[in-house]
Amino acid sequence: MPRDTARDVIVVGAGPVGLMLAGELGLRGVDVVVYERLLAPARESRGASFTQRTAECFDQRGLLGSLGATEPADSHFGGVPIDLSALAEDHYGHRGISQFRTERMLEEWVTGLGVPILRGHEVTGFEEDADGVVVALDGPDGATGTTARYLVGCDGGRSSVRKLAGIDFPGTPGGRGFLTADVTGIETRKRRIGENLPGGSMIMAMDLENGVTRVVVHEAGTAPRDRDSLTFTDLADAWQRLTGESLHHGECRWISCFTDASRAAAAYRSGRVFLAGDSAHIQPPAMAQGLSVGVQDAVNLGWKLAATVRGTAPEGLLDTYHAERHPVGEQLARNARAAIELRLTGEDMDPVRSLMTELVAHRDAAEHLAGMLSNLGVRYDLGKGDHPLLGLRMPPGRELDLPDGTRTRVADLLRTGRGLLVTTDGAPVPAAAGLTDRVDVVTGTWVTAPEPALDAVLVRPDGYVAWTSPGSVDELTEALARWFGTGEQPAQQP
């Protein structure tokens, strides 16, 4: 079997997660290739929304503007609305963006970085040895092979990489069936967060673009369907039974089905093999979480994998990927199960719905739920300290006035893909000497003074706050070494 030239990293899957990871690696000069089973990009929308934190991830790489106009998305938990207007931060998601549009934006970024995307290739097996991973592929020219130091499965809920790696996928199997389609030529009242119907049924209708309406139907008692036998008539019949309204005259652009299965992989890493996105976690696509959490997986893993390939990573850096992202995936699976039961159990759940409605009227409860759904509430263990930003993402819209008289945002300063150390006193920072290839040191004055004070802050390439002054117990030298290594270039890590 012919074998291609060895790479640093092979990414399997050219969806949003695989493309985001490839871009994160390509931005740092890693030799990465993407293999995709499909011969051409999918035209259907699938994911049609993403969370505020995912929008921030795109923004801190200079990508968000390429998507054009988006519509703010309201928030809910299991159909219970959350009033985001009363909260201090902007938790609104972005709605009405077809997945094709997101993938096109990411593919332009990735190819612009020189990363090849090879379509029509399916992974059929792999073997790991002391030097890397030998991957078997079935492609347009038959069976081929290639090698890389690392392999990342971004190949969806039925991930071949996960199965071949023997990684368990525990969780709750799907018991309820949902039908979804993108339809033109129909007029129906928009039900953007969905509408609960008697007996545990649910319908949803939202605008996408170019006159396309995304509709979703769950008819109580309906079991999961076989996608191959599904027709638009099946969906239109169910919609009419539930609403008395006909969609039969519409033109169906895409149709699919899903279940309420929720799972999280037992491990996000097995040796030189990693999982990200739906390969690592699945849940019903009812809260704009799947694509969003997957993109954030990629942003978390990308800089760590790149540092390891380049030989600058401190010991144990790659292990923090599972440690940080696995709890997020488990929480996602738990929340999805809770939201589905709350939404679809029927009238027996009405007392709980009433209680939830009362709870989310309180700001603290609303902020907690909104933080989980927007992903702004994700906090990692990044060191001891009492500053409220430690371990959270640095608000990317926070502005600085620079010594040259210009003004910039934190998001703009993160576009290099390196870490960021912001100081406000202009004094030299000896601790960062020798790390200029990994950490940008910027002096400036906060346009709006943070509360509490933030005289200096260390931000990881993924946007999360790793150290603050005042606030952190550790010295800056310790925080830099923990996340970026030392000024001495170490030997290449295996």
CSV table of C-alpha atoms in Angstrom, one decimal, residues 289-490:
chain,number,residue,atom,x,y,z
A,289,GLN,CA,-24.5,23.5,21.7
A,290,GLY,CA,-23.0,20.8,19.4
A,291,LEU,CA,-21.1,22.9,16.9
A,292,SER,CA,-20.3,25.5,19.5
A,293,VAL,CA,-18.8,23.2,22.1
A,294,GLY,CA,-16.9,21.4,19.3
A,295,VAL,CA,-15.3,24.6,18.0
A,296,GLN,CA,-14.2,25.4,21.6
A,297,ASP,CA,-12.7,21.9,21.9
A,298,ALA,CA,-10.6,22.7,18.8
A,299,VAL,CA,-9.5,26.0,20.1
A,300,ASN,CA,-8.5,24.4,23.4
A,301,LEU,CA,-6.5,21.6,21.8
A,302,GLY,CA,-5.0,23.5,18.9
A,303,TRP,CA,-2.4,25.6,20.7
A,304,LYS,CA,-1.5,22.8,23.1
A,305,LEU,CA,-0.9,20.3,20.3
A,306,ALA,CA,1.1,22.9,18.3
A,307,ALA,CA,3.3,23.7,21.3
A,308,THR,CA,4.0,20.0,21.7
A,309,VAL,CA,4.9,19.5,18.0
A,310,ARG,CA,7.2,22.5,18.1
A,311,GLY,CA,8.9,21.3,21.3
A,312,THR,CA,8.0,24.2,23.5
A,313,ALA,CA,5.2,22.6,25.6
A,314,PRO,CA,5.8,22.2,29.3
A,315,GLU,CA,5.4,18.6,30.6
A,316,GLY,CA,1.8,17.5,30.8
A,317,LEU,CA,0.3,20.3,28.7
A,318,LEU,CA,-1.5,17.8,26.3
A,319,ASP,CA,-3.1,16.1,29.3
A,320,THR,CA,-4.9,19.3,30.2
A,321,TYR,CA,-7.1,18.9,27.1
A,322,HIS,CA,-9.0,16.0,28.5
A,323,ALA,CA,-8.9,17.5,32.0
A,324,GLU,CA,-10.5,20.8,30.9
A,325,ARG,CA,-12.8,19.7,28.1
A,326,HIS,CA,-14.2,16.4,29.3
A,327,PRO,CA,-16.1,18.0,32.2
A,328,VAL,CA,-17.6,20.4,29.7
A,329,GLY,CA,-18.8,17.4,27.5
A,330,GLU,CA,-20.2,15.6,30.5
A,331,GLN,CA,-22.1,18.7,31.6
A,332,LEU,CA,-23.4,19.2,28.1
A,333,ALA,CA,-24.8,15.6,28.1
A,334,ARG,CA,-26.4,16.1,31.5
A,335,ASN,CA,-27.9,19.5,30.5
A,336,ALA,CA,-29.3,18.1,27.3
A,337,ARG,CA,-31.0,15.2,29.1
A,338,ALA,CA,-32.5,17.6,31.7
A,339,ALA,CA,-33.7,20.0,29.0
A,340,ILE,CA,-35.3,17.3,26.9
A,341,GLU,CA,-37.2,15.9,29.9
A,342,LEU,CA,-38.3,19.3,31.0
A,343,ARG,CA,-39.5,20.1,27.5
A,344,LEU,CA,-41.1,16.8,26.4
A,345,THR,CA,-42.4,14.9,29.4
A,346,GLY,CA,-45.9,16.4,29.1
A,347,GLU,CA,-48.3,17.9,31.6
A,348,ASP,CA,-46.7,15.9,34.5
A,349,MET,CA,-43.7,18.3,34.2
A,350,ASP,CA,-45.8,21.5,34.5
A,351,PRO,CA,-45.0,22.1,38.2
A,352,VAL,CA,-41.3,21.9,37.4
A,353,ARG,CA,-41.7,24.2,34.5
A,354,SER,CA,-43.5,26.7,36.7
A,355,LEU,CA,-40.7,26.5,39.3
A,356,MET,CA,-38.0,26.9,36.6
A,357,THR,CA,-39.8,30.0,35.3
A,358,GLU,CA,-39.8,31.5,38.8
A,359,LEU,CA,-36.1,30.7,39.3
A,360,VAL,CA,-34.9,32.2,36.1
A,361,ALA,CA,-36.6,35.5,37.0
A,362,HIS,CA,-33.8,35.8,39.6
A,363,ARG,CA,-30.7,37.3,38.2
A,364,ASP,CA,-28.2,34.9,39.8
A,365,ALA,CA,-30.1,31.9,38.5
A,366,ALA,CA,-30.5,33.4,35.0
A,367,GLU,CA,-26.8,34.2,34.9
A,368,HIS,CA,-25.9,30.7,35.9
A,369,LEU,CA,-28.1,29.1,33.2
A,370,ALA,CA,-27.2,31.7,30.6
A,371,GLY,CA,-23.5,31.1,31.3
A,372,MET,CA,-23.9,27.4,30.7
A,373,LEU,CA,-25.8,27.9,27.4
A,374,SER,CA,-23.6,30.7,26.1
A,375,ASN,CA,-20.5,28.9,27.3
A,376,LEU,CA,-19.3,32.1,28.9
A,377,GLY,CA,-19.5,30.4,32.2
A,378,VAL,CA,-16.8,27.8,31.4
A,379,ARG,CA,-14.1,28.0,34.0
A,380,TYR,CA,-10.9,26.0,34.1
A,381,ASP,CA,-8.6,25.4,37.0
A,382,LEU,CA,-5.8,27.7,36.0
A,383,GLY,CA,-4.2,28.4,39.4
A,384,LYS,CA,-5.1,29.6,42.8
A,385,GLY,CA,-6.3,33.1,43.3
A,386,ASP,CA,-9.3,35.3,44.1
A,387,HIS,CA,-9.7,37.5,41.0
A,388,PRO,CA,-13.1,36.7,39.5
A,389,LEU,CA,-11.6,36.4,36.0
A,390,LEU,CA,-9.1,33.7,36.8
A,391,GLY,CA,-9.9,30.6,34.8
A,392,LEU,CA,-12.7,32.3,32.8
A,393,ARG,CA,-12.3,33.7,29.3
A,394,MET,CA,-11.0,37.2,29.0
A,395,PRO,CA,-13.8,39.4,27.6
A,396,PRO,CA,-12.5,39.9,24.1
A,397,GLY,CA,-14.2,43.3,23.7
A,398,ARG,CA,-12.2,44.8,26.6
A,399,GLU,CA,-10.3,47.7,25.2
A,400,LEU,CA,-6.8,49.1,25.7
A,401,ASP,CA,-5.2,52.5,24.9
A,402,LEU,CA,-1.7,51.8,23.7
A,403,PRO,CA,1.4,54.1,24.1
A,404,ASP,CA,1.3,55.0,20.4
A,405,GLY,CA,-2.2,56.5,20.9
A,406,THR,CA,-4.1,53.7,19.2
A,407,ARG,CA,-6.9,51.7,20.8
A,408,THR,CA,-7.3,48.0,20.5
A,409,ARG,CA,-9.3,45.1,21.8
A,410,VAL,CA,-8.2,41.9,23.5
A,411,ALA,CA,-9.7,40.0,20.6
A,412,ASP,CA,-7.4,41.8,18.2
A,413,LEU,CA,-4.3,41.1,20.3
A,414,LEU,CA,-5.1,37.3,20.2
A,415,ARG,CA,-5.1,37.0,16.4
A,416,THR,CA,-1.5,35.9,16.4
A,417,GLY,CA,-2.4,32.6,18.1
A,418,ARG,CA,0.1,33.3,20.8
A,419,GLY,CA,-0.4,33.9,24.5
A,420,LEU,CA,-0.9,37.5,25.7
A,421,LEU,CA,0.5,39.3,28.7
A,422,VAL,CA,-1.0,42.8,29.3
A,423,THR,CA,0.7,45.1,31.7
A,424,THR,CA,-0.4,48.6,32.7
A,425,ASP,CA,2.8,50.0,34.3
A,426,GLY,CA,5.1,49.9,31.3
A,427,ALA,CA,7.9,48.2,33.4
A,428,PRO,CA,10.0,45.5,31.7
A,429,VAL,CA,8.8,41.9,32.3
A,430,PRO,CA,12.0,39.7,32.8
A,431,ALA,CA,9.8,36.6,33.4
A,432,ALA,CA,8.7,36.7,29.8
A,433,ALA,CA,12.2,37.0,28.3
A,434,GLY,CA,12.9,34.2,25.9
A,435,LEU,CA,9.2,33.5,25.3
A,436,THR,CA,8.6,36.0,22.5
A,437,ASP,CA,7.7,33.2,20.1
A,438,ARG,CA,4.9,32.1,22.5
A,439,VAL,CA,3.7,35.2,24.4
A,440,ASP,CA,3.1,38.8,23.2
A,441,VAL,CA,3.7,41.4,25.9
A,442,VAL,CA,1.6,44.5,25.5
A,443,THR,CA,1.6,47.6,27.6
A,444,GLY,CA,-1.5,49.8,27.7
A,445,THR,CA,-4.2,51.5,29.8
A,446,TRP,CA,-7.7,49.9,30.2
A,447,VAL,CA,-10.3,52.2,28.5
A,448,THR,CA,-12.7,51.1,31.2
A,449,ALA,CA,-11.0,50.2,34.5
A,450,PRO,CA,-11.8,46.6,35.4
A,451,GLU,CA,-13.5,45.9,38.7
A,452,PRO,CA,-11.7,44.6,40.7
A,453,ALA,CA,-8.4,46.1,39.5
A,454,LEU,CA,-6.4,44.3,36.8
A,455,ASP,CA,-2.8,45.7,36.7
A,456,ALA,CA,-1.6,42.7,34.7
A,457,VAL,CA,-3.1,39.7,33.1
A,458,LEU,CA,-1.8,36.6,31.3
A,459,VAL,CA,-4.2,35.2,28.7
A,460,ARG,CA,-3.7,31.8,27.0
A,461,PRO,CA,-4.0,31.6,23.2
A,462,ASP,CA,-7.6,30.2,23.6
A,463,GLY,CA,-8.6,33.4,25.5
A,464,TYR,CA,-8.7,32.1,29.1
A,465,VAL,CA,-7.1,34.0,32.0
A,466,ALA,CA,-4.2,32.0,33.4
A,467,TRP,CA,-2.8,34.6,35.9
A,468,THR,CA,-3.8,38.1,37.2
A,469,SER,CA,-2.2,40.8,39.3
A,470,PRO,CA,-3.5,41.4,41.8
A,471,GLY,CA,-5.3,38.1,42.5
A,472,SER,CA,-3.1,35.1,41.6
A,473,VAL,CA,-1.2,33.3,44.4
A,474,ASP,CA,1.4,32.0,41.9
A,475,GLU,CA,4.2,34.3,40.6
A,476,LEU,CA,4.1,35.2,37.0
A,477,THR,CA,7.2,33.1,36.3
A,478,GLU,CA,5.3,30.0,37.6
A,479,ALA,CA,2.2,30.7,35.4
A,480,LEU,CA,4.3,31.3,32.3
A,481,ALA,CA,6.3,28.1,32.9
A,482,ARG,CA,3.1,26.1,33.5
A,483,TRP,CA,1.5,27.1,30.2
A,484,PHE,CA,4.3,28.2,27.9
A,485,GLY,CA,7.4,26.4,29.1
A,486,THR,CA,10.8,28.1,29.8
A,487,GLY,CA,12.8,30.5,27.7
A,488,GLU,CA,15.2,27.6,26.9
A,489,GLN,CA,14.0,25.7,23.8
A,490,PRO,CA,13.5,22.1,24.9
